[in-house]
Short mmCIF file of C-alpha atoms in Angstrom, two decimals:
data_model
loop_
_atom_site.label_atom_id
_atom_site.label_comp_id
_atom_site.label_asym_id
_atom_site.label_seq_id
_atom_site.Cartn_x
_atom_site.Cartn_y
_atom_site.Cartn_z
CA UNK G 1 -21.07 -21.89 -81.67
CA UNK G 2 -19.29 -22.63 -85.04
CA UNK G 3 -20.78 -21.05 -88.12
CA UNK G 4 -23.30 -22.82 -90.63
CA UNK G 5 -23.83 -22.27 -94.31
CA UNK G 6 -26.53 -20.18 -94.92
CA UNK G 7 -27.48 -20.78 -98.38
CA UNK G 8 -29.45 -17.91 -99.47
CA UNK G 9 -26.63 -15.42 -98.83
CA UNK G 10 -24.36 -17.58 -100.52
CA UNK G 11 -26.50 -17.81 -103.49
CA UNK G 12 -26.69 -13.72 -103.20
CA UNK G 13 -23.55 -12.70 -102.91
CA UNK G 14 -22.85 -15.61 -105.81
CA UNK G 15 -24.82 -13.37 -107.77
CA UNK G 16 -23.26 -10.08 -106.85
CA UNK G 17 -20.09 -11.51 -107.48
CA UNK G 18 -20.89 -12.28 -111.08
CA UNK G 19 -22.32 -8.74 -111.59
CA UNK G 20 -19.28 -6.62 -110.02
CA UNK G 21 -17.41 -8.76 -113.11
CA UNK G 22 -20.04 -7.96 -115.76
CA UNK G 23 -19.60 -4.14 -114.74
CA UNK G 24 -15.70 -4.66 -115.61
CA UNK G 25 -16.05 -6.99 -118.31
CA UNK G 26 -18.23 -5.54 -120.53
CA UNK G 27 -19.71 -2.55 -118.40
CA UNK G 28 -16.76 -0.19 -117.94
CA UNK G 29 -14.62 -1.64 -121.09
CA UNK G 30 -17.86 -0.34 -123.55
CA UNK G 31 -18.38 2.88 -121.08
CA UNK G 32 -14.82 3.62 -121.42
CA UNK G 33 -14.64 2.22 -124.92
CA UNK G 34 -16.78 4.05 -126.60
CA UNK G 35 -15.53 7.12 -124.80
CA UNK G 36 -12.24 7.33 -126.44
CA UNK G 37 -11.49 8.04 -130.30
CA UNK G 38 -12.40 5.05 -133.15
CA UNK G 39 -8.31 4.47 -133.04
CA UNK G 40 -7.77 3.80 -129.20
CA UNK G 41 -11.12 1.82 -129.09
CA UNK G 42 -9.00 -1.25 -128.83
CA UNK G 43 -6.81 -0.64 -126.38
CA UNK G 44 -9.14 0.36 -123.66
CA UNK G 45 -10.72 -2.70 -124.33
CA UNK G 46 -7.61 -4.29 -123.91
CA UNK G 47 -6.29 -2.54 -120.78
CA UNK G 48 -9.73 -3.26 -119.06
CA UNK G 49 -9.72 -7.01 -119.86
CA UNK G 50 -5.66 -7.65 -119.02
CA UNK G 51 -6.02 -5.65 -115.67
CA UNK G 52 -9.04 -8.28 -115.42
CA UNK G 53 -6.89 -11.21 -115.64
CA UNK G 54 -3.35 -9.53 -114.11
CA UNK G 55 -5.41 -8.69 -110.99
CA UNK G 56 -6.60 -12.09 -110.49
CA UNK G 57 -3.05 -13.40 -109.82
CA UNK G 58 -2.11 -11.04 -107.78
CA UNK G 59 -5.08 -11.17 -105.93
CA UNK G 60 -4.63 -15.11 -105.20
CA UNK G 61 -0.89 -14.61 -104.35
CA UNK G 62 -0.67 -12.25 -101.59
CA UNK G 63 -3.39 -9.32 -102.31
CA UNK G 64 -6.26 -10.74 -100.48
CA UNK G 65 -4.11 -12.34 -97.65
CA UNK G 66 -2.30 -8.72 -96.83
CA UNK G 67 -5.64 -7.59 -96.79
CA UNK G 68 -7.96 -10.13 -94.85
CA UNK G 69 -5.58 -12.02 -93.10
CA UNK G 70 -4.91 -10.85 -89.67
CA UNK G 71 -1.01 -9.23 -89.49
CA UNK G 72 -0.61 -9.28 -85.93
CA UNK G 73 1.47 -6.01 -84.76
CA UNK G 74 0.82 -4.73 -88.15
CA UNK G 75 -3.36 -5.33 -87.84
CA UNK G 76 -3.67 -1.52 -88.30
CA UNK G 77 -1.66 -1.28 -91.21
CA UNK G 78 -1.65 -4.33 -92.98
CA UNK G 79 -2.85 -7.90 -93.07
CA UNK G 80 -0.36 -10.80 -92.74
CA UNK G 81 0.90 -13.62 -95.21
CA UNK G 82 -1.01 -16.69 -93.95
CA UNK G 83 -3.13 -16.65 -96.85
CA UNK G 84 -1.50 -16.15 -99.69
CA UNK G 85 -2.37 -18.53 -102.54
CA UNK G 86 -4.99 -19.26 -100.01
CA UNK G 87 -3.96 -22.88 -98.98
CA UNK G 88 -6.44 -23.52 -96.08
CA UNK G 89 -9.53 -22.49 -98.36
CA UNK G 90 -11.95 -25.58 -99.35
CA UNK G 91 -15.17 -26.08 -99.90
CA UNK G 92 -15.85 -26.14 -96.21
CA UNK G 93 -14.15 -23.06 -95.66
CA UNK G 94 -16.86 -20.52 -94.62
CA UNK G 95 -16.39 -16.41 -94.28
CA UNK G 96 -19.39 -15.73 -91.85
CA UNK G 97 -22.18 -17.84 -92.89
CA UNK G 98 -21.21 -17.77 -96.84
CA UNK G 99 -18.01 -20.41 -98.02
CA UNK G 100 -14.94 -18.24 -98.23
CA UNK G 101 -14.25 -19.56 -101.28
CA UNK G 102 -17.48 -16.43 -102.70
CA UNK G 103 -16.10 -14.42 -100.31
CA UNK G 104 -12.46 -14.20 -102.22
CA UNK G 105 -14.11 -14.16 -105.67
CA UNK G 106 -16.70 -11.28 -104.67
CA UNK G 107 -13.59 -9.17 -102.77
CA UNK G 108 -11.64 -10.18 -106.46
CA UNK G 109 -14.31 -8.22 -108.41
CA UNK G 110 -13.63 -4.99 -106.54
CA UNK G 111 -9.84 -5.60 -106.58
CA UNK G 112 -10.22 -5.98 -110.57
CA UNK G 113 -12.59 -2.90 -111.18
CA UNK G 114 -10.32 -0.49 -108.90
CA UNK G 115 -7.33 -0.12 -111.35
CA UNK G 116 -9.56 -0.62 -114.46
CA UNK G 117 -11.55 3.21 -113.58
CA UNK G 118 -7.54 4.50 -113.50
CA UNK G 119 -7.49 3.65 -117.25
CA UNK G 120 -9.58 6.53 -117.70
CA UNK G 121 -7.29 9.23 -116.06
CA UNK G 122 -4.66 8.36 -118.55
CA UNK G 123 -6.56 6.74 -121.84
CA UNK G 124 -4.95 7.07 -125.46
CA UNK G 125 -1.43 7.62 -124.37
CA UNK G 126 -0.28 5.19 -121.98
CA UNK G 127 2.44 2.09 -123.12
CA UNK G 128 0.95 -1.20 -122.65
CA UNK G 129 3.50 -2.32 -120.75
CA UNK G 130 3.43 0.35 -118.31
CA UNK G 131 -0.33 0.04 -117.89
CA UNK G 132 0.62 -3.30 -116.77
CA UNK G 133 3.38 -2.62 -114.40
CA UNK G 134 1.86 0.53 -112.67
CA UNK G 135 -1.90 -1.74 -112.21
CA UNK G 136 0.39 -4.66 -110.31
CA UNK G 137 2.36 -1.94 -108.55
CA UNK G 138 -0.94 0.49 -107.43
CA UNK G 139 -2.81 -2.51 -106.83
CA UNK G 140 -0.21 -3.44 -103.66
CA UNK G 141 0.92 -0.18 -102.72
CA UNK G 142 -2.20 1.44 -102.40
CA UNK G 143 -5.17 -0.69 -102.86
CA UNK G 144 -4.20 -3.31 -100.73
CA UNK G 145 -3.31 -1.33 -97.38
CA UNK G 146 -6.10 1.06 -98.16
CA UNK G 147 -8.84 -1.50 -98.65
CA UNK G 148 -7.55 -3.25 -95.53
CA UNK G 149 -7.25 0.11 -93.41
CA UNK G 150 -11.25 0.01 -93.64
CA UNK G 151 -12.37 -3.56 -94.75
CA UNK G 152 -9.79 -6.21 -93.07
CA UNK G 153 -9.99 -4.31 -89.29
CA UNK G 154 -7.25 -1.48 -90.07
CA UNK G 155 -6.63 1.60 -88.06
CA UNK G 156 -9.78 3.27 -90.18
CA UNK G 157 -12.27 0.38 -88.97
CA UNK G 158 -11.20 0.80 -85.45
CA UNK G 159 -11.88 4.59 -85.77
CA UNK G 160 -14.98 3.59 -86.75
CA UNK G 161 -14.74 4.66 -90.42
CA UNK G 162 -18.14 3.65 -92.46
CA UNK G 163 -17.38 2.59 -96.24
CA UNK G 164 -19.93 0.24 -97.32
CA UNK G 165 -19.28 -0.47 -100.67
CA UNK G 166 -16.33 1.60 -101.92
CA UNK G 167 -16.68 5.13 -101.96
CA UNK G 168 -13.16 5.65 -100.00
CA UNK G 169 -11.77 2.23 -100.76
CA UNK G 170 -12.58 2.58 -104.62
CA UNK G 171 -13.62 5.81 -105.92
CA UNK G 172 -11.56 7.91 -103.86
CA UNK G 173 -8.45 5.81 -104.04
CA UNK G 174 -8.99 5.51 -108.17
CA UNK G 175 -9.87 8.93 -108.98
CA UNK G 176 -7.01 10.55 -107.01
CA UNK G 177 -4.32 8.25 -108.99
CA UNK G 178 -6.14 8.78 -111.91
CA UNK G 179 -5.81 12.81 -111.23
CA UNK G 180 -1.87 12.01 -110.65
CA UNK G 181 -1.74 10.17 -113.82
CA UNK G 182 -3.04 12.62 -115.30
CA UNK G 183 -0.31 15.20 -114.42
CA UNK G 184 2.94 12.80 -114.95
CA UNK G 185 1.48 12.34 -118.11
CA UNK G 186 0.83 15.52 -119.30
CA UNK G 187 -2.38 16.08 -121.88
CA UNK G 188 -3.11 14.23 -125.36
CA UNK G 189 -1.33 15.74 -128.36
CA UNK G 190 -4.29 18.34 -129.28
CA UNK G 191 -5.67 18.70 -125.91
CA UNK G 192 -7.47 21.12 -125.25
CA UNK G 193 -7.96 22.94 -128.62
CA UNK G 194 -8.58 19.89 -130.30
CA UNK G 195 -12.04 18.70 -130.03
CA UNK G 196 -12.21 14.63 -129.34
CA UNK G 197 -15.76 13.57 -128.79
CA UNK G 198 -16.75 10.19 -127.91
CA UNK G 199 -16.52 8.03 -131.44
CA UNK G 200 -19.47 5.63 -130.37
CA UNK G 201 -22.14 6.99 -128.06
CA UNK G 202 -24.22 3.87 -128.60
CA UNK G 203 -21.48 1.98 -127.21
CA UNK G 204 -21.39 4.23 -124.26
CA UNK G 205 -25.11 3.86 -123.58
CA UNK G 206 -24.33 0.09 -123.45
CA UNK G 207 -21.84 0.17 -121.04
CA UNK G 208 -23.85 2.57 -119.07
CA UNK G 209 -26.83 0.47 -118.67
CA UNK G 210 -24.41 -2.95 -117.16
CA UNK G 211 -22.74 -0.52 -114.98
CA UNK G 212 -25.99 0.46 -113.41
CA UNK G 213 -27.53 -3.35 -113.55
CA UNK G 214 -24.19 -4.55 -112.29
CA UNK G 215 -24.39 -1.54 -109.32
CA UNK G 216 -26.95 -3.43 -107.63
CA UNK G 217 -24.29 -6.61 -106.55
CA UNK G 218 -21.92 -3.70 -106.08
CA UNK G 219 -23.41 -2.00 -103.40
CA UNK G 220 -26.20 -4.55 -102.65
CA UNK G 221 -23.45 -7.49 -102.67
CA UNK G 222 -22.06 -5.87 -100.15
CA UNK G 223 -24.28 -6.38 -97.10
CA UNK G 224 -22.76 -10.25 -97.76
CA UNK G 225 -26.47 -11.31 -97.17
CA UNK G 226 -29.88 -11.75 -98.60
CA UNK G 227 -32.10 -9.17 -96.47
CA UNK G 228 -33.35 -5.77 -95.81
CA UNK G 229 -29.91 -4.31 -95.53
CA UNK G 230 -29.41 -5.72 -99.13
CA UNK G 231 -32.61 -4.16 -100.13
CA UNK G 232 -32.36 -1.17 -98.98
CA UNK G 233 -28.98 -0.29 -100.60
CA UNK G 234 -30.24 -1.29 -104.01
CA UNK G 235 -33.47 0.87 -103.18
CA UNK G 236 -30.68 4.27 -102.49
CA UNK G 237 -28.75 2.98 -105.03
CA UNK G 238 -30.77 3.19 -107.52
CA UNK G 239 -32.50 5.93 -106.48
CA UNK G 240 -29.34 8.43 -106.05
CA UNK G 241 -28.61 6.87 -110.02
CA UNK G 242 -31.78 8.35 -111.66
CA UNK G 243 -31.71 11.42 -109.22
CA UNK G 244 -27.64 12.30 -110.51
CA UNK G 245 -28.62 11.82 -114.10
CA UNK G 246 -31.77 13.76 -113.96
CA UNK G 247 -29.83 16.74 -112.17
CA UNK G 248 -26.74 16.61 -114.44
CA UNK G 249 -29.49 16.81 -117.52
CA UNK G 250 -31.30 19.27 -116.09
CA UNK G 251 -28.49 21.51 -115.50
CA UNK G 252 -26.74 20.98 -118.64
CA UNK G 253 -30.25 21.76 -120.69
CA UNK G 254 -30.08 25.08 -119.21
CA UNK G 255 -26.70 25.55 -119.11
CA UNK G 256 -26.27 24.80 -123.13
CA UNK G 257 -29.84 24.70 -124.32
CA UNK G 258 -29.80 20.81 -124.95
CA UNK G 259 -29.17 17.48 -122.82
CA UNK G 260 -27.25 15.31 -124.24
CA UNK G 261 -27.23 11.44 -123.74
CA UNK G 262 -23.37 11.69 -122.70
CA UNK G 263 -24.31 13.85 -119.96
CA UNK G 264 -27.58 11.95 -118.39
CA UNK G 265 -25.22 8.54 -118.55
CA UNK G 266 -22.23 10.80 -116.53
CA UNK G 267 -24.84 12.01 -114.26
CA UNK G 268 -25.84 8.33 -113.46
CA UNK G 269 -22.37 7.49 -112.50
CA UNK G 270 -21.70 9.98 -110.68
CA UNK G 271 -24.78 9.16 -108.43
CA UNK G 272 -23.66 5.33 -108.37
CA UNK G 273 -20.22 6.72 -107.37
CA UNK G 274 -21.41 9.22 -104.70
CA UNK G 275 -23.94 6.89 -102.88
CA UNK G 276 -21.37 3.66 -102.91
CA UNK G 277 -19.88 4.35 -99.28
CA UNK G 278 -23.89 5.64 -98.07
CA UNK G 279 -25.68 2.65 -99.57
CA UNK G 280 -25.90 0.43 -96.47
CA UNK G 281 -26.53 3.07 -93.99
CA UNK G 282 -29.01 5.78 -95.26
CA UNK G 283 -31.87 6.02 -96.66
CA UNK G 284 -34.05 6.58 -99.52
CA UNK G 285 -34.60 10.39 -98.68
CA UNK G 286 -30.56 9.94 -98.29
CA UNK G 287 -30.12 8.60 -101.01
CA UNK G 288 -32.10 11.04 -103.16
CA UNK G 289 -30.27 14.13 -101.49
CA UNK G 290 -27.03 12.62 -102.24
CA UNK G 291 -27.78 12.01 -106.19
CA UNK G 292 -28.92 15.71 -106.73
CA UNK G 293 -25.60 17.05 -104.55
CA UNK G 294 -23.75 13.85 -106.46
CA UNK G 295 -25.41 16.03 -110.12
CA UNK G 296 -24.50 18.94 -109.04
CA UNK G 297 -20.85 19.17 -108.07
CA UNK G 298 -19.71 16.27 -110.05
CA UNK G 299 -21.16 18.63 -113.17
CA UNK G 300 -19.21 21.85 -112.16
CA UNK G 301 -16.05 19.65 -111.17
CA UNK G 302 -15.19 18.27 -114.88
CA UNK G 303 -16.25 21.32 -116.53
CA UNK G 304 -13.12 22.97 -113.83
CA UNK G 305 -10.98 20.34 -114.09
CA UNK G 306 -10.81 20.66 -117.73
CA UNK G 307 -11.49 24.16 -118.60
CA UNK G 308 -10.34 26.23 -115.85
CA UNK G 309 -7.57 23.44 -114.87
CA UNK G 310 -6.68 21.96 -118.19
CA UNK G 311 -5.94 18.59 -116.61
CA UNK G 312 -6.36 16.25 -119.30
CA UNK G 313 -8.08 13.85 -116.99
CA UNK G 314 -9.28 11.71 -120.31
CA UNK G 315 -12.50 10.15 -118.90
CA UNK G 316 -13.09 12.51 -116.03
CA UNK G 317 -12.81 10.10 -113.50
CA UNK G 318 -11.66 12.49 -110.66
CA UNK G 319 -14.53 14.94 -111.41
CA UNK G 320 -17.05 11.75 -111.49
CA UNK G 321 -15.79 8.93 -109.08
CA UNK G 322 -12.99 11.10 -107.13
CA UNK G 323 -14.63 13.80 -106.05
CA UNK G 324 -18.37 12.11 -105.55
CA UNK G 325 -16.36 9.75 -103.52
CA UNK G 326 -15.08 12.07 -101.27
CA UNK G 327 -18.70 13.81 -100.97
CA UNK G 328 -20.44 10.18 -100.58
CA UNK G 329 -18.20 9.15 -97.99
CA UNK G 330 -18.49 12.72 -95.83
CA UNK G 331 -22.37 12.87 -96.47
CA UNK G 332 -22.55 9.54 -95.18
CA UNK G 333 -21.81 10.74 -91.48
CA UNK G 334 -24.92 12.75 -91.82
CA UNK G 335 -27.81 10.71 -93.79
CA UNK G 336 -26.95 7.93 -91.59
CA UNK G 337 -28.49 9.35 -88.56
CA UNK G 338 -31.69 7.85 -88.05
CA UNK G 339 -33.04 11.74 -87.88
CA UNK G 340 -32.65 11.39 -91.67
CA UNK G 341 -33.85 8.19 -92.52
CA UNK G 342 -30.65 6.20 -91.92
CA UNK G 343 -29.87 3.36 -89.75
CA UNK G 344 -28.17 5.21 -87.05
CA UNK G 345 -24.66 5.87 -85.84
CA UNK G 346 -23.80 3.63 -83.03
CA UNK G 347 -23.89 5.68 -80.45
CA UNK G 348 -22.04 9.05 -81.55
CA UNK G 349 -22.77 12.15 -82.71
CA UNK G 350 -23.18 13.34 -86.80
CA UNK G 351 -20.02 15.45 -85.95
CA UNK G 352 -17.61 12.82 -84.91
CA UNK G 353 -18.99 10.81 -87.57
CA UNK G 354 -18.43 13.24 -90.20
CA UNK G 355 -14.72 13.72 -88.85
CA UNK G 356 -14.10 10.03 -88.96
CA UNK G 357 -14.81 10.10 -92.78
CA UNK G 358 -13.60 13.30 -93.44
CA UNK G 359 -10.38 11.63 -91.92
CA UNK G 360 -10.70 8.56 -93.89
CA UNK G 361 -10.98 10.60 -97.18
CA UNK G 362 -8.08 12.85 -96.31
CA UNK G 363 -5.79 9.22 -95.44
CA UNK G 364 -7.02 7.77 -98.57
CA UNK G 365 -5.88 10.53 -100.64
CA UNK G 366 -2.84 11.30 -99.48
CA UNK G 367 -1.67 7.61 -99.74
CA UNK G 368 -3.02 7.19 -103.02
CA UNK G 369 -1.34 10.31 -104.10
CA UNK G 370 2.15 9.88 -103.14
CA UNK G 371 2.32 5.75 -104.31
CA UNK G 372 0.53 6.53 -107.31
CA UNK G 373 3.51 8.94 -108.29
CA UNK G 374 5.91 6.97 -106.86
CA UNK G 375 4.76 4.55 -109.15
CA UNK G 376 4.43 6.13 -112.18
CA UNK G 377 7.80 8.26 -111.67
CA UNK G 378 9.54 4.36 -111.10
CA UNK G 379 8.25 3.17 -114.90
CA UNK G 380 8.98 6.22 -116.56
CA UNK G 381 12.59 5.84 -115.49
CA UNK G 382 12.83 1.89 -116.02
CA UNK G 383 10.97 2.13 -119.79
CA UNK G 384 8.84 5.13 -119.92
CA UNK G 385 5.45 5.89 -119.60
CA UNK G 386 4.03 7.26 -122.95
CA UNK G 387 3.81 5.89 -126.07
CA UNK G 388 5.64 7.78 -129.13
CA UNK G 389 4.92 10.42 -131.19
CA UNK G 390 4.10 8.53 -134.25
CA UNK G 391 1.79 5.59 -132.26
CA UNK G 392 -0.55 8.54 -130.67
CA UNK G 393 -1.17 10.09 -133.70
CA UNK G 394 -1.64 6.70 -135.65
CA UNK G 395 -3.63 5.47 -132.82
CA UNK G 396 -2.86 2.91 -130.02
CA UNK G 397 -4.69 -0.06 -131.44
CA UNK G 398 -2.42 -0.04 -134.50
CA UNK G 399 0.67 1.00 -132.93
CA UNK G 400 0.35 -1.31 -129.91
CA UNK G 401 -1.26 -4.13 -130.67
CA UNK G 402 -1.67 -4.60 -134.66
CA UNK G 403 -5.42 -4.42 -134.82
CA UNK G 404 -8.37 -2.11 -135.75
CA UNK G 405 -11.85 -1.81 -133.98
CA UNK G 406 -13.50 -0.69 -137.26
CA UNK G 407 -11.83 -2.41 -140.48
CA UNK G 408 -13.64 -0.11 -142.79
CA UNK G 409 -12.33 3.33 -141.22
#
């Protein structure tokens, strides 16, 4: 029976497609934005937005045909060329029951959000021109065989892998090159005795506040139609959100003797980050359970990673989406029994389940790891990776692109 246009998904996962964007462009550019010092201010901005439009290319050309397309003998490793530039898709085309023509542009939005978190692991140091070259070169040596391993019927789908949203496929995958980044790079000149706060908290707040409203087509998008599926994942979603924010608070208050409004607005991303891969398949006890753990060890990871570790890991994103990846997508095998509240497991038991994703984390690492320094290793030889001496200290926005964020500083 062929497929028909169901028009209330379509008009759903139209939705979600625009609000994966909005988390990009503005969300994470103002998260990550008003993260950094007053003088790098524009170049994140920058780097978010051009990885925007760079990924959108490369995406059209070949990304999302090596990743849905079907590649034969290579199905469990990669997808195969019959899409690229996508010449069969017209309006008629239809992905399921929603035109295939949303189905590329919601896909797109995760492709372009991917690379932009990396900016974090190395912001306030990194050429322009190498951001450039190491986001086209990550983006098809790792995301592309990654996100088809588990999303385009790779050897991690046929194990039976469970990533709903992106826990493995985004947060794992990003926060372990943005860990590697962080060591070919080496620290910021100053780091760590040199104290650099956030120079706009309001501007964080901002950002904060789309990347929660746009989490909702993230993880809700993702059940590609307009139900109880859908629902539920924004219901776990947002519920892991307030429960990571309230935990990180709450431990930081004690910890310190105030909360502070950069910790509650970490706290909520780490819960967004740690339920992603859960969000279709537990929940809402699930999802609660998974924002406190999500609080908790996302917490004690950046204050290790930078003070016992001194990894200059600029906008903790290892601590925040690497490791609450890797505990989202292993906690998934167990809140998704239907013991729990979850949806079930299809037949096998918590353990295997929990293997499978342990296994899936472990893959996604490793692969991430090696291309990602591969990567970087390649443009540090062919025109380097870090800016000069002079253009850190003066500032990137000056020294890169001729332009201040605050004309009266």
């Amino acid at each position: 029976m062929a497929a028909t246009l169901n028009q209330a998904n379509t008009a759903w996962v139209l939705t979600s497609t625009a609000l994966v964007l909005f988390m990009t462009i503005p969300g994470l550019s103002l998260f990550y934005g008003g993260l950094v010092r007053s003088k790098n201010v524009l170049s994140v901005l920058m780097q978010c937005f051009s990885i925007t439009c760079l990924v959108s290319i490369l995406w059209l050309a070949g990304a999302y045909s090596f990743i849905f397309a079907d590649g034969g003998d290579w199905q469990g490793f990669i997808g195969g060329a019959e899409k690229m530039f996508v010449p069969d898709m017209g309006t008629a085309s239809l992905t399921g029951d929603i035109p295939e023509t949303v189905y590329f542009m919601f896909q797109m939005t995760f492709a372009i959000i991917t690379p932009a978190l990396i900016v974090g692991g190395f912001a306030e140091r990194m050429k322009f021109s190498s951001m450039l070259w190491f986001s086209a070169l990550w983006l098809i040596l790792v995301y592309t065989p990654v996100c088809h391993w588990l999303w385009g019927g790779g050897w991690l789908a046929q194990l039976g892998a469970k990533d709903f949203a992106g826990g493995i496929v985004i947060h794992v995958n990003a926060g372990v090159a943005a860990l590697v980044a962080a060591l070919v790079m080496g620290p910021r000149r100053g780091f760590p005795t040199t104290a650099m706060p956030p120079h706009n908290m309001t501007m964080v707040v901002t950002g904060a506040g789309m990347l929660w409203f746009g989490w909702f087509g993230f993880n809700g998008g993702s059940a590609l139609t307009s139900n109880g599926n859908a629902g539920m994942a924004i219901a776990v979603t947002h519920i892991a959100a307030a429960a990571g924010s309230l935990t990180w608070m709450s431990i930081e208050w004690l910890r310190f003797g105030k909360p502070s409004v950069l910790g509650i607005v970490t706290g909520m991303v780490a819960g967004l980050g740690t339920i992603t891969p859960a969000s279709g398949f537990v929940g809402p006890f699930g999802g609660l359970v998974i924002g406190i753990i999500a609080g908790t060890v996302c917490f004690y990871a950046t204050q290790y990673v930078k003070r016992r570790l001194k990894i200059d890991d600029s906008l903790d994103v290892f601590p925040v989406h690497g490791v609450g990846g890797c505990i989202g997508s292993i906690l998934t095998g167990v809140f998704a029994a239907d013991s729990l509240g979850g949806l079930g497991l299809a037949g096998i038991s918590m353990q295997e389940q929990v293997g499978v994703q342990a296994l899936a984390v472990l893959a996604t690492a490793a692969w991430s790891a090696v291309f990602s320094y591969l990567a970087l290793k390649v443009i540090d030889m062919a025109i380097g990776l870090r800016v000069s001496e002079d253009i850190e200290v003066e500032g990137l926005d000056i020294g890169l692109h001729e332009e201040t964020g605050y004309h009266n500083l």
